[in-house]
């Protein structure tokens, strides 16, 4: 399996696991809503992960597509930096678009959006991406498959 695809799946899975935890924790801290140690949270956590799984499937596909395309041109550290910049720009655009209607306060928007952004960034930087080993293996396979003259 392509390591870029495996890496993007790990990043997306990290977001699925940690984002509901971060959002519930932020809601408890700032709005005193819910309790992360309550039975209600334990019951609702699998449901929120399932809903997030369905709603973020296009994000996972986009992440896989972009990381796979970028991994052919760059090394692992540069790839992580580019994905981080893209996530940051996207977050700023979402904040800007959501503030225009003035339906939410900045704090409410932060509690809704930042847990997902932070968990994506956590996945980007904590998951291992070894493109050099994969590229070396591809080169060796290519050399073995071409006939020597």
mmCIF file of N, CA and C in Angstrom:
data_model
loop_
_atom_site.group_PDB
_atom_site.id
_atom_site.type_symbol
_atom_site.label_atom_id
_atom_site.label_comp_id
_atom_site.label_asym_id
_atom_site.label_seq_id
_atom_site.Cartn_x
_atom_site.Cartn_y
_atom_site.Cartn_z
ATOM 1 N N UNK A 1 0.846 -1.188 0.000
ATOM 2 C CA UNK A 1 0.000 0.000 0.000
ATOM 3 C C UNK A 1 0.889 1.248 0.000
ATOM 4 N N UNK A 2 0.463 2.230 -0.704
ATOM 5 C CA UNK A 2 1.182 3.495 -0.784
ATOM 6 C C UNK A 2 1.258 4.125 0.608
ATOM 7 N N UNK A 3 2.453 4.482 1.078
ATOM 8 C CA UNK A 3 2.554 5.058 2.422
ATOM 9 C C UNK A 3 1.830 6.398 2.558
ATOM 10 N N UNK A 4 1.677 7.129 1.471
ATOM 11 C CA UNK A 4 0.950 8.403 1.539
ATOM 12 C C UNK A 4 -0.530 8.156 1.812
ATOM 13 N N UNK A 5 -1.088 7.112 1.226
ATOM 14 C CA UNK A 5 -2.487 6.790 1.475
ATOM 15 C C UNK A 5 -2.686 6.291 2.894
ATOM 16 N N UNK A 6 -1.776 5.459 3.370
ATOM 17 C CA UNK A 6 -1.849 4.970 4.738
ATOM 18 C C UNK A 6 -1.698 6.113 5.734
ATOM 19 N N UNK A 7 -0.779 7.024 5.438
ATOM 20 C CA UNK A 7 -0.569 8.192 6.292
ATOM 21 C C UNK A 7 -1.819 9.072 6.349
ATOM 22 N N UNK A 8 -2.438 9.339 5.213
ATOM 23 C CA UNK A 8 -3.634 10.187 5.212
ATOM 24 C C UNK A 8 -4.787 9.507 5.945
ATOM 25 N N UNK A 9 -4.873 8.186 5.863
ATOM 26 C CA UNK A 9 -5.902 7.470 6.624
ATOM 27 C C UNK A 9 -5.650 7.607 8.117
ATOM 28 N N UNK A 10 -4.393 7.509 8.544
ATOM 29 C CA UNK A 10 -4.057 7.665 9.968
ATOM 30 C C UNK A 10 -4.398 9.071 10.463
ATOM 31 N N UNK A 11 -4.105 10.082 9.646
ATOM 32 C CA UNK A 11 -4.404 11.464 10.020
ATOM 33 C C UNK A 11 -5.907 11.649 10.179
ATOM 34 N N UNK A 12 -6.669 11.145 9.225
ATOM 35 C CA UNK A 12 -8.124 11.260 9.269
ATOM 36 C C UNK A 12 -8.688 10.495 10.471
ATOM 37 N N UNK A 13 -8.151 9.313 10.754
ATOM 38 C CA UNK A 13 -8.596 8.519 11.893
ATOM 39 C C UNK A 13 -8.277 9.225 13.208
ATOM 40 N N UNK A 14 -7.143 9.902 13.278
ATOM 41 C CA UNK A 14 -6.799 10.676 14.461
ATOM 42 C C UNK A 14 -7.832 11.767 14.700
ATOM 43 N N UNK A 15 -8.268 12.434 13.621
ATOM 44 C CA UNK A 15 -9.294 13.456 13.766
ATOM 45 C C UNK A 15 -10.599 12.843 14.256
ATOM 46 N N UNK A 16 -10.968 11.690 13.738
ATOM 47 C CA UNK A 16 -12.214 11.045 14.145
ATOM 48 C C UNK A 16 -12.217 10.692 15.626
ATOM 49 N N UNK A 17 -11.082 10.282 16.142
ATOM 50 C CA UNK A 17 -11.005 9.856 17.538
ATOM 51 C C UNK A 17 -10.916 11.039 18.496
ATOM 52 N N UNK A 18 -10.069 12.012 18.177
ATOM 53 C CA UNK A 18 -9.792 13.084 19.134
ATOM 54 C C UNK A 18 -10.716 14.297 19.044
ATOM 55 N N UNK A 19 -11.285 14.581 17.887
ATOM 56 C CA UNK A 19 -12.111 15.786 17.744
ATOM 57 C C UNK A 19 -13.325 15.797 18.670
ATOM 58 N N UNK A 20 -14.106 14.706 18.792
ATOM 59 C CA UNK A 20 -15.228 14.755 19.738
ATOM 60 C C UNK A 20 -14.787 14.951 21.188
ATOM 61 N N UNK A 21 -13.649 14.364 21.545
ATOM 62 C CA UNK A 21 -13.122 14.553 22.905
ATOM 63 C C UNK A 21 -12.735 16.009 23.149
ATOM 64 N N UNK A 22 -12.031 16.602 22.186
ATOM 65 C CA UNK A 22 -11.627 18.004 22.332
ATOM 66 C C UNK A 22 -12.831 18.941 22.337
ATOM 67 N N UNK A 23 -13.808 18.656 21.485
ATOM 68 C CA UNK A 23 -14.985 19.525 21.433
ATOM 69 C C UNK A 23 -15.795 19.444 22.725
ATOM 70 N N UNK A 24 -15.961 18.258 23.271
ATOM 71 C CA UNK A 24 -16.685 18.118 24.530
ATOM 72 C C UNK A 24 -15.918 18.782 25.679
ATOM 73 N N UNK A 25 -14.606 18.624 25.677
ATOM 74 C CA UNK A 25 -13.792 19.272 26.710
ATOM 75 C C UNK A 25 -13.881 20.792 26.610
ATOM 76 N N UNK A 26 -13.810 21.327 25.395
ATOM 77 C CA UNK A 26 -13.910 22.780 25.207
ATOM 78 C C UNK A 26 -15.291 23.278 25.603
ATOM 79 N N UNK A 27 -16.337 22.534 25.267
ATOM 80 C CA UNK A 27 -17.695 22.919 25.668
ATOM 81 C C UNK A 27 -17.856 22.927 27.167
ATOM 82 N N UNK A 28 -17.227 21.963 27.846
ATOM 83 C CA UNK A 28 -17.295 21.903 29.304
ATOM 84 C C UNK A 28 -16.540 23.084 29.924
ATOM 85 N N UNK A 29 -15.394 23.397 29.382
ATOM 86 C CA UNK A 29 -14.580 24.473 29.950
ATOM 87 C C UNK A 29 -15.220 25.841 29.727
ATOM 88 N N UNK A 30 -15.669 26.106 28.500
ATOM 89 C CA UNK A 30 -16.152 27.444 28.179
ATOM 90 C C UNK A 30 -17.641 27.650 28.408
ATOM 91 N N UNK A 31 -18.445 26.621 28.250
ATOM 92 C CA UNK A 31 -19.895 26.788 28.352
ATOM 93 C C UNK A 31 -20.530 25.949 29.450
ATOM 94 N N UNK A 32 -19.718 25.151 30.137
ATOM 95 C CA UNK A 32 -20.202 24.266 31.210
ATOM 96 C C UNK A 32 -21.305 23.356 30.701
ATOM 97 N N UNK A 33 -21.129 22.857 29.469
ATOM 98 C CA UNK A 33 -22.087 21.934 28.868
ATOM 99 C C UNK A 33 -21.486 20.543 28.850
ATOM 100 N N UNK A 34 -22.240 19.583 29.280
ATOM 101 C CA UNK A 34 -21.786 18.195 29.230
ATOM 102 C C UNK A 34 -20.643 17.941 30.188
ATOM 103 N N UNK A 35 -20.326 16.697 30.360
ATOM 104 C CA UNK A 35 -19.231 16.302 31.224
ATOM 105 C C UNK A 35 -18.538 15.128 30.560
ATOM 106 N N UNK A 36 -17.248 15.232 30.379
ATOM 107 C CA UNK A 36 -16.521 14.206 29.648
ATOM 108 C C UNK A 36 -16.480 12.891 30.418
ATOM 109 N N UNK A 37 -16.697 12.913 31.717
ATOM 110 C CA UNK A 37 -16.683 11.692 32.506
ATOM 111 C C UNK A 37 -18.086 11.159 32.788
ATOM 112 N N UNK A 38 -19.086 11.722 32.167
ATOM 113 C CA UNK A 38 -20.458 11.308 32.440
ATOM 114 C C UNK A 38 -20.859 10.104 31.585
ATOM 115 N N UNK A 39 -21.908 9.437 32.016
ATOM 116 C CA UNK A 39 -22.453 8.312 31.270
ATOM 117 C C UNK A 39 -23.040 8.774 29.946
ATOM 118 N N UNK A 40 -23.595 9.978 29.917
ATOM 119 C CA UNK A 40 -24.168 10.516 28.675
ATOM 120 C C UNK A 40 -23.093 10.689 27.607
ATOM 121 N N UNK A 41 -21.910 11.142 27.992
ATOM 122 C CA UNK A 41 -20.826 11.300 27.026
ATOM 123 C C UNK A 41 -20.385 9.943 26.500
ATOM 124 N N UNK A 42 -20.275 8.981 27.394
ATOM 125 C CA UNK A 42 -19.843 7.648 26.987
ATOM 126 C C UNK A 42 -20.856 7.034 26.016
ATOM 127 N N UNK A 43 -22.143 7.289 26.230
ATOM 128 C CA UNK A 43 -23.170 6.794 25.315
ATOM 129 C C UNK A 43 -23.137 7.538 23.982
ATOM 130 N N UNK A 44 -22.901 8.840 24.018
ATOM 131 C CA UNK A 44 -22.978 9.638 22.794
ATOM 132 C C UNK A 44 -21.677 9.649 21.990
ATOM 133 N N UNK A 45 -20.551 9.260 22.579
ATOM 134 C CA UNK A 45 -19.273 9.304 21.872
ATOM 135 C C UNK A 45 -19.273 8.448 20.602
ATOM 136 N N UNK A 46 -19.698 7.171 20.658
ATOM 137 C CA UNK A 46 -19.713 6.385 19.403
ATOM 138 C C UNK A 46 -20.647 6.974 18.343
ATOM 139 N N UNK A 47 -21.756 7.569 18.770
ATOM 140 C CA UNK A 47 -22.676 8.182 17.811
ATOM 141 C C UNK A 47 -22.015 9.395 17.158
ATOM 142 N N UNK A 48 -21.338 10.223 17.963
ATOM 143 C CA UNK A 48 -20.693 11.404 17.391
ATOM 144 C C UNK A 48 -19.540 11.014 16.476
ATOM 145 N N UNK A 49 -18.821 9.950 16.801
ATOM 146 C CA UNK A 49 -17.753 9.481 15.912
ATOM 147 C C UNK A 49 -18.357 8.949 14.611
ATOM 148 N N UNK A 50 -19.483 8.243 14.698
ATOM 149 C CA UNK A 50 -20.143 7.735 13.495
ATOM 150 C C UNK A 50 -20.635 8.844 12.589
ATOM 151 N N UNK A 51 -21.242 9.862 13.189
ATOM 152 C CA UNK A 51 -21.714 11.006 12.399
ATOM 153 C C UNK A 51 -20.527 11.732 11.771
ATOM 154 N N UNK A 52 -19.478 11.909 12.539
ATOM 155 C CA UNK A 52 -18.274 12.560 12.022
ATOM 156 C C UNK A 52 -17.640 11.728 10.911
ATOM 157 N N UNK A 53 -17.696 10.414 11.033
ATOM 158 C CA UNK A 53 -17.173 9.524 10.004
ATOM 159 C C UNK A 53 -17.891 9.757 8.676
ATOM 160 N N UNK A 54 -19.210 9.856 8.739
ATOM 161 C CA UNK A 54 -19.992 10.059 7.517
ATOM 162 C C UNK A 54 -19.773 11.467 6.953
ATOM 163 N N UNK A 55 -19.814 12.472 7.835
ATOM 164 C CA UNK A 55 -19.704 13.853 7.364
ATOM 165 C C UNK A 55 -18.300 14.216 6.889
ATOM 166 N N UNK A 56 -17.289 13.573 7.451
ATOM 167 C CA UNK A 56 -15.929 13.943 7.068
ATOM 168 C C UNK A 56 -15.336 12.995 6.032
ATOM 169 N N UNK A 57 -16.104 12.076 5.496
ATOM 170 C CA UNK A 57 -15.599 11.179 4.449
ATOM 171 C C UNK A 57 -15.072 11.959 3.231
ATOM 172 N N UNK A 58 -15.774 13.017 2.772
ATOM 173 C CA UNK A 58 -15.185 13.796 1.664
ATOM 174 C C UNK A 58 -13.850 14.449 2.045
ATOM 175 N N UNK A 59 -13.730 14.883 3.302
ATOM 176 C CA UNK A 59 -12.458 15.445 3.759
ATOM 177 C C UNK A 59 -11.368 14.381 3.727
ATOM 178 N N UNK A 60 -11.692 13.172 4.147
ATOM 179 C CA UNK A 60 -10.715 12.087 4.101
ATOM 180 C C UNK A 60 -10.281 11.776 2.679
ATOM 181 N N UNK A 61 -11.236 11.793 1.746
ATOM 182 C CA UNK A 61 -10.903 11.548 0.339
ATOM 183 C C UNK A 61 -10.036 12.669 -0.220
ATOM 184 N N UNK A 62 -10.380 13.913 0.104
ATOM 185 C CA UNK A 62 -9.582 15.049 -0.353
ATOM 186 C C UNK A 62 -8.181 15.017 0.248
ATOM 187 N N UNK A 63 -8.094 14.670 1.516
ATOM 188 C CA UNK A 63 -6.799 14.566 2.187
ATOM 189 C C UNK A 63 -5.948 13.483 1.528
ATOM 190 N N UNK A 64 -6.546 12.334 1.240
ATOM 191 C CA UNK A 64 -5.814 11.248 0.589
ATOM 192 C C UNK A 64 -5.346 11.662 -0.800
ATOM 193 N N UNK A 65 -6.222 12.298 -1.560
ATOM 194 C CA UNK A 65 -5.858 12.738 -2.908
ATOM 195 C C UNK A 65 -4.710 13.741 -2.862
ATOM 196 N N UNK A 66 -4.827 14.748 -1.995
ATOM 197 C CA UNK A 66 -3.802 15.795 -1.971
ATOM 198 C C UNK A 66 -2.475 15.275 -1.425
ATOM 199 N N UNK A 67 -2.509 14.455 -0.404
ATOM 200 C CA UNK A 67 -1.251 13.945 0.151
ATOM 201 C C UNK A 67 -0.578 13.003 -0.833
ATOM 202 N N UNK A 68 -1.347 12.180 -1.514
ATOM 203 C CA UNK A 68 -0.768 11.277 -2.509
ATOM 204 C C UNK A 68 -0.130 12.054 -3.655
ATOM 205 N N UNK A 69 -0.816 13.104 -4.129
ATOM 206 C CA UNK A 69 -0.252 13.928 -5.211
ATOM 207 C C UNK A 69 0.999 14.672 -4.739
ATOM 208 N N UNK A 70 0.948 15.250 -3.554
ATOM 209 C CA UNK A 70 2.104 15.998 -3.057
ATOM 210 C C UNK A 70 3.285 15.093 -2.723
ATOM 211 N N UNK A 71 3.018 13.855 -2.316
ATOM 212 C CA UNK A 71 4.108 12.968 -1.893
ATOM 213 C C UNK A 71 4.998 12.557 -3.059
ATOM 214 N N UNK A 72 4.517 12.690 -4.279
ATOM 215 C CA UNK A 72 5.331 12.336 -5.440
ATOM 216 C C UNK A 72 6.363 13.414 -5.743
ATOM 217 N N UNK A 73 6.154 14.613 -5.211
ATOM 218 C CA UNK A 73 7.023 15.732 -5.556
ATOM 219 C C UNK A 73 7.899 16.210 -4.405
ATOM 220 N N UNK A 74 7.579 15.855 -3.175
ATOM 221 C CA UNK A 74 8.298 16.429 -2.034
ATOM 222 C C UNK A 74 8.735 15.353 -1.049
ATOM 223 N N UNK A 75 9.549 15.768 -0.112
ATOM 224 C CA UNK A 75 9.952 14.883 0.979
ATOM 225 C C UNK A 75 8.931 14.994 2.115
ATOM 226 N N UNK A 76 9.057 14.131 3.114
ATOM 227 C CA UNK A 76 8.038 14.003 4.168
ATOM 228 C C UNK A 76 7.843 15.295 4.967
ATOM 229 N N UNK A 77 8.936 15.942 5.365
ATOM 230 C CA UNK A 77 8.805 17.157 6.177
ATOM 231 C C UNK A 77 8.140 18.277 5.383
ATOM 232 N N UNK A 78 8.529 18.456 4.150
ATOM 233 C CA UNK A 78 7.928 19.490 3.305
ATOM 234 C C UNK A 78 6.449 19.196 3.067
ATOM 235 N N UNK A 79 6.108 17.932 2.902
ATOM 236 C CA UNK A 79 4.713 17.538 2.729
ATOM 237 C C UNK A 79 3.893 17.897 3.966
ATOM 238 N N UNK A 80 4.422 17.595 5.143
ATOM 239 C CA UNK A 80 3.715 17.928 6.380
ATOM 240 C C UNK A 80 3.536 19.432 6.532
ATOM 241 N N UNK A 81 4.546 20.201 6.163
ATOM 242 C CA UNK A 81 4.435 21.656 6.244
ATOM 243 C C UNK A 81 3.369 22.178 5.286
ATOM 244 N N UNK A 82 3.324 21.648 4.076
ATOM 245 C CA UNK A 82 2.326 22.102 3.106
ATOM 246 C C UNK A 82 0.910 21.743 3.541
ATOM 247 N N UNK A 83 0.719 20.550 4.074
ATOM 248 C CA UNK A 83 -0.606 20.148 4.546
ATOM 249 C C UNK A 83 -1.017 21.001 5.736
ATOM 250 N N UNK A 84 -0.093 21.319 6.614
ATOM 251 C CA UNK A 84 -0.385 22.190 7.760
ATOM 252 C C UNK A 84 -0.821 23.571 7.298
ATOM 253 N N UNK A 85 -0.130 24.127 6.329
ATOM 254 C CA UNK A 85 -0.509 25.441 5.795
ATOM 255 C C UNK A 85 -1.899 25.378 5.171
ATOM 256 N N UNK A 86 -2.186 24.315 4.429
ATOM 257 C CA UNK A 86 -3.511 24.177 3.813
ATOM 258 C C UNK A 86 -4.605 24.082 4.866
ATOM 259 N N UNK A 87 -4.368 23.341 5.936
ATOM 260 C CA UNK A 87 -5.355 23.230 7.014
ATOM 261 C C UNK A 87 -5.554 24.585 7.681
ATOM 262 N N UNK A 88 -4.472 25.329 7.903
ATOM 263 C CA UNK A 88 -4.579 26.649 8.512
ATOM 264 C C UNK A 88 -5.355 27.625 7.646
ATOM 265 N N UNK A 89 -5.070 27.645 6.344
ATOM 266 C CA UNK A 89 -5.785 28.541 5.428
ATOM 267 C C UNK A 89 -7.266 28.176 5.380
ATOM 268 N N UNK A 90 -7.566 26.884 5.320
ATOM 269 C CA UNK A 90 -8.954 26.437 5.300
ATOM 270 C C UNK A 90 -9.684 26.857 6.563
ATOM 271 N N UNK A 91 -9.033 26.717 7.703
ATOM 272 C CA UNK A 91 -9.647 27.129 8.976
ATOM 273 C C UNK A 91 -9.935 28.620 8.979
ATOM 274 N N UNK A 92 -8.994 29.424 8.503
ATOM 275 C CA UNK A 92 -9.217 30.870 8.451
ATOM 276 C C UNK A 92 -10.377 31.223 7.523
ATOM 277 N N UNK A 93 -10.471 30.530 6.388
ATOM 278 C CA UNK A 93 -11.574 30.789 5.472
ATOM 279 C C UNK A 93 -12.918 30.387 6.084
ATOM 280 N N UNK A 94 -12.937 29.283 6.808
ATOM 281 C CA UNK A 94 -14.181 28.864 7.464
ATOM 282 C C UNK A 94 -14.581 29.872 8.529
ATOM 283 N N UNK A 95 -13.614 30.331 9.326
ATOM 284 C CA UNK A 95 -13.911 31.350 10.341
ATOM 285 C C UNK A 95 -14.442 32.617 9.681
ATOM 286 N N UNK A 96 -13.783 33.056 8.616
ATOM 287 C CA UNK A 96 -14.213 34.269 7.923
ATOM 288 C C UNK A 96 -15.611 34.138 7.344
ATOM 289 N N UNK A 97 -15.913 33.010 6.749
ATOM 290 C CA UNK A 97 -17.233 32.798 6.177
ATOM 291 C C UNK A 97 -18.315 32.655 7.222
ATOM 292 N N UNK A 98 -17.975 32.082 8.371
ATOM 293 C CA UNK A 98 -18.979 31.869 9.414
ATOM 294 C C UNK A 98 -19.235 33.136 10.233
ATOM 295 N N UNK A 99 -18.285 34.047 10.273
ATOM 296 C CA UNK A 99 -18.463 35.278 11.049
ATOM 297 C C UNK A 99 -19.370 36.262 10.306
ATOM 298 N N UNK A 100 -19.394 36.199 8.973
ATOM 299 C CA UNK A 100 -20.177 37.151 8.180
ATOM 300 C C UNK A 100 -21.646 37.204 8.604
ATOM 301 N N UNK A 101 -22.351 36.070 8.757
ATOM 302 C CA UNK A 101 -23.768 36.166 9.143
ATOM 303 C C UNK A 101 -23.978 36.578 10.608
ATOM 304 N N UNK A 102 -22.927 36.573 11.402
ATOM 305 C CA UNK A 102 -22.996 36.961 12.820
ATOM 306 C C UNK A 102 -23.968 36.083 13.605
ATOM 307 N N UNK A 103 -24.110 34.816 13.199
ATOM 308 C CA UNK A 103 -24.998 33.907 13.911
ATOM 309 C C UNK A 103 -24.331 33.365 15.177
ATOM 310 N N UNK A 104 -23.010 33.308 15.176
ATOM 311 C CA UNK A 104 -22.273 32.760 16.303
ATOM 312 C C UNK A 104 -21.273 33.785 16.811
ATOM 313 N N UNK A 105 -20.956 33.684 18.086
ATOM 314 C CA UNK A 105 -19.875 34.507 18.627
ATOM 315 C C UNK A 105 -18.559 33.843 18.244
ATOM 316 N N UNK A 106 -17.479 34.571 18.392
ATOM 317 C CA UNK A 106 -16.169 34.033 18.056
ATOM 318 C C UNK A 106 -15.825 32.843 18.953
ATOM 319 N N UNK A 107 -16.212 32.905 20.211
ATOM 320 C CA UNK A 107 -15.945 31.805 21.135
ATOM 321 C C UNK A 107 -16.725 30.552 20.728
ATOM 322 N N UNK A 108 -17.984 30.710 20.347
ATOM 323 C CA UNK A 108 -18.785 29.568 19.913
ATOM 324 C C UNK A 108 -18.198 28.939 18.650
ATOM 325 N N UNK A 109 -17.783 29.786 17.719
ATOM 326 C CA UNK A 109 -17.150 29.280 16.501
ATOM 327 C C UNK A 109 -15.846 28.548 16.807
ATOM 328 N N UNK A 110 -15.077 29.092 17.717
ATOM 329 C CA UNK A 110 -13.810 28.464 18.085
ATOM 330 C C UNK A 110 -14.037 27.082 18.684
ATOM 331 N N UNK A 111 -15.042 26.971 19.547
ATOM 332 C CA UNK A 111 -15.332 25.685 20.176
ATOM 333 C C UNK A 111 -15.846 24.687 19.142
ATOM 334 N N UNK A 112 -16.484 25.170 18.089
ATOM 335 C CA UNK A 112 -16.989 24.264 17.054
ATOM 336 C C UNK A 112 -15.903 23.855 16.063
ATOM 337 N N UNK A 113 -15.019 24.753 15.681
ATOM 338 C CA UNK A 113 -14.086 24.493 14.582
ATOM 339 C C UNK A 113 -12.690 24.066 15.047
ATOM 340 N N UNK A 114 -12.162 24.694 16.070
ATOM 341 C CA UNK A 114 -10.775 24.426 16.465
ATOM 342 C C UNK A 114 -10.495 22.997 16.910
ATOM 343 N N UNK A 115 -11.425 22.287 17.581
ATOM 344 C CA UNK A 115 -11.107 20.893 17.923
ATOM 345 C C UNK A 115 -10.805 20.027 16.699
ATOM 346 N N UNK A 116 -11.500 20.254 15.609
ATOM 347 C CA UNK A 116 -11.254 19.475 14.397
ATOM 348 C C UNK A 116 -9.927 19.877 13.753
ATOM 349 N N UNK A 117 -9.654 21.164 13.746
ATOM 350 C CA UNK A 117 -8.387 21.634 13.186
ATOM 351 C C UNK A 117 -7.208 21.135 14.013
ATOM 352 N N UNK A 118 -7.316 21.235 15.331
ATOM 353 C CA UNK A 118 -6.218 20.787 16.191
ATOM 354 C C UNK A 118 -5.995 19.289 16.096
ATOM 355 N N UNK A 119 -7.073 18.519 16.001
ATOM 356 C CA UNK A 119 -6.889 17.071 15.894
ATOM 357 C C UNK A 119 -6.303 16.684 14.536
ATOM 358 N N UNK A 120 -6.645 17.412 13.474
ATOM 359 C CA UNK A 120 -6.013 17.167 12.172
ATOM 360 C C UNK A 120 -4.523 17.493 12.223
ATOM 361 N N UNK A 121 -4.193 18.616 12.823
ATOM 362 C CA UNK A 121 -2.777 18.997 12.942
ATOM 363 C C UNK A 121 -2.012 18.000 13.811
ATOM 364 N N UNK A 122 -2.668 17.515 14.859
ATOM 365 C CA UNK A 122 -2.056 16.497 15.708
ATOM 366 C C UNK A 122 -1.748 15.253 14.882
ATOM 367 N N UNK A 123 -2.689 14.844 14.057
ATOM 368 C CA UNK A 123 -2.468 13.689 13.196
ATOM 369 C C UNK A 123 -1.375 13.918 12.178
ATOM 370 N N UNK A 124 -1.338 15.107 11.592
ATOM 371 C CA UNK A 124 -0.316 15.415 10.586
ATOM 372 C C UNK A 124 1.084 15.290 11.177
ATOM 373 N N UNK A 125 1.266 15.789 12.378
ATOM 374 C CA UNK A 125 2.614 15.831 12.936
ATOM 375 C C UNK A 125 3.000 14.618 13.774
ATOM 376 N N UNK A 126 2.022 13.853 14.258
ATOM 377 C CA UNK A 126 2.375 12.688 15.068
ATOM 378 C C UNK A 126 2.465 11.388 14.271
ATOM 379 N N UNK A 127 1.720 11.285 13.199
ATOM 380 C CA UNK A 127 1.766 10.066 12.390
ATOM 381 C C UNK A 127 3.056 10.024 11.584
ATOM 382 N N UNK A 128 3.585 8.823 11.447
ATOM 383 C CA UNK A 128 4.854 8.642 10.756
ATOM 384 C C UNK A 128 4.636 8.549 9.246
ATOM 385 N N UNK A 129 5.446 9.258 8.498
ATOM 386 C CA UNK A 129 5.391 9.222 7.042
ATOM 387 C C UNK A 129 6.803 8.981 6.517
ATOM 388 N N UNK A 130 7.031 7.789 5.971
ATOM 389 C CA UNK A 130 8.356 7.429 5.477
ATOM 390 C C UNK A 130 8.304 7.266 3.962
ATOM 391 N N UNK A 131 8.421 8.381 3.264
ATOM 392 C CA UNK A 131 8.372 8.356 1.805
ATOM 393 C C UNK A 131 9.688 7.905 1.188
ATOM 394 N N UNK A 132 10.804 8.166 1.874
ATOM 395 C CA UNK A 132 12.106 7.849 1.296
ATOM 396 C C UNK A 132 12.288 6.346 1.133
ATOM 397 N N UNK A 133 11.879 5.579 2.134
ATOM 398 C CA UNK A 133 12.004 4.134 2.043
ATOM 399 C C UNK A 133 11.128 3.600 0.910
ATOM 400 N N UNK A 134 9.923 4.129 0.782
ATOM 401 C CA UNK A 134 9.010 3.695 -0.272
ATOM 402 C C UNK A 134 9.566 4.045 -1.654
ATOM 403 N N UNK A 135 10.110 5.253 -1.794
ATOM 404 C CA UNK A 135 10.690 5.663 -3.080
ATOM 405 C C UNK A 135 11.900 4.804 -3.441
ATOM 406 N N UNK A 136 12.732 4.452 -2.438
ATOM 407 C CA UNK A 136 13.885 3.589 -2.693
ATOM 408 C C UNK A 136 13.438 2.202 -3.149
ATOM 409 N N UNK A 137 12.384 1.665 -2.527
ATOM 410 C CA UNK A 137 11.871 0.351 -2.919
ATOM 411 C C UNK A 137 11.318 0.389 -4.345
ATOM 412 N N UNK A 138 10.630 1.483 -4.694
ATOM 413 C CA UNK A 138 10.102 1.620 -6.060
ATOM 414 C C UNK A 138 11.234 1.668 -7.084
ATOM 415 N N UNK A 139 12.305 2.397 -6.769
ATOM 416 C CA UNK A 139 13.436 2.491 -7.679
ATOM 417 C C UNK A 139 14.104 1.136 -7.861
ATOM 418 N N UNK A 140 14.241 0.370 -6.763
ATOM 419 C CA UNK A 140 14.850 -0.953 -6.857
ATOM 420 C C UNK A 140 13.990 -1.887 -7.708
ATOM 421 N N UNK A 141 12.672 -1.828 -7.524
ATOM 422 C CA UNK A 141 11.777 -2.654 -8.322
ATOM 423 C C UNK A 141 11.846 -2.270 -9.797
ATOM 424 N N UNK A 142 11.956 -0.987 -10.074
ATOM 425 C CA UNK A 142 12.046 -0.527 -11.453
ATOM 426 C C UNK A 142 13.348 -0.989 -12.095
ATOM 427 N N UNK A 143 14.448 -0.924 -11.328
ATOM 428 C CA UNK A 143 15.729 -1.375 -11.856
ATOM 429 C C UNK A 143 15.723 -2.878 -12.116
ATOM 430 N N UNK A 144 15.076 -3.644 -11.231
ATOM 431 C CA UNK A 144 15.012 -5.093 -11.408
ATOM 432 C C UNK A 144 14.147 -5.476 -12.604
ATOM 433 N N UNK A 145 13.112 -4.699 -12.884
ATOM 434 C CA UNK A 145 12.197 -5.047 -13.959
ATOM 435 C C UNK A 145 12.724 -4.665 -15.343
ATOM 436 N N UNK A 146 13.643 -3.689 -15.403
ATOM 437 C CA UNK A 146 14.188 -3.311 -16.720
ATOM 438 C C UNK A 146 15.328 -4.245 -17.073
ATOM 439 N N UNK A 147 15.348 -4.725 -18.321
ATOM 440 C CA UNK A 147 16.442 -5.648 -18.722
ATOM 441 C C UNK A 147 17.770 -4.886 -18.860
ATOM 442 N N UNK A 148 18.808 -5.544 -18.405
ATOM 443 C CA UNK A 148 20.155 -4.939 -18.520
ATOM 444 C C UNK A 148 20.672 -5.145 -19.930
ATOM 445 N N UNK A 149 21.349 -4.149 -20.438
ATOM 446 C CA UNK A 149 21.879 -4.234 -21.802
ATOM 447 C C UNK A 149 23.357 -4.443 -21.781
#
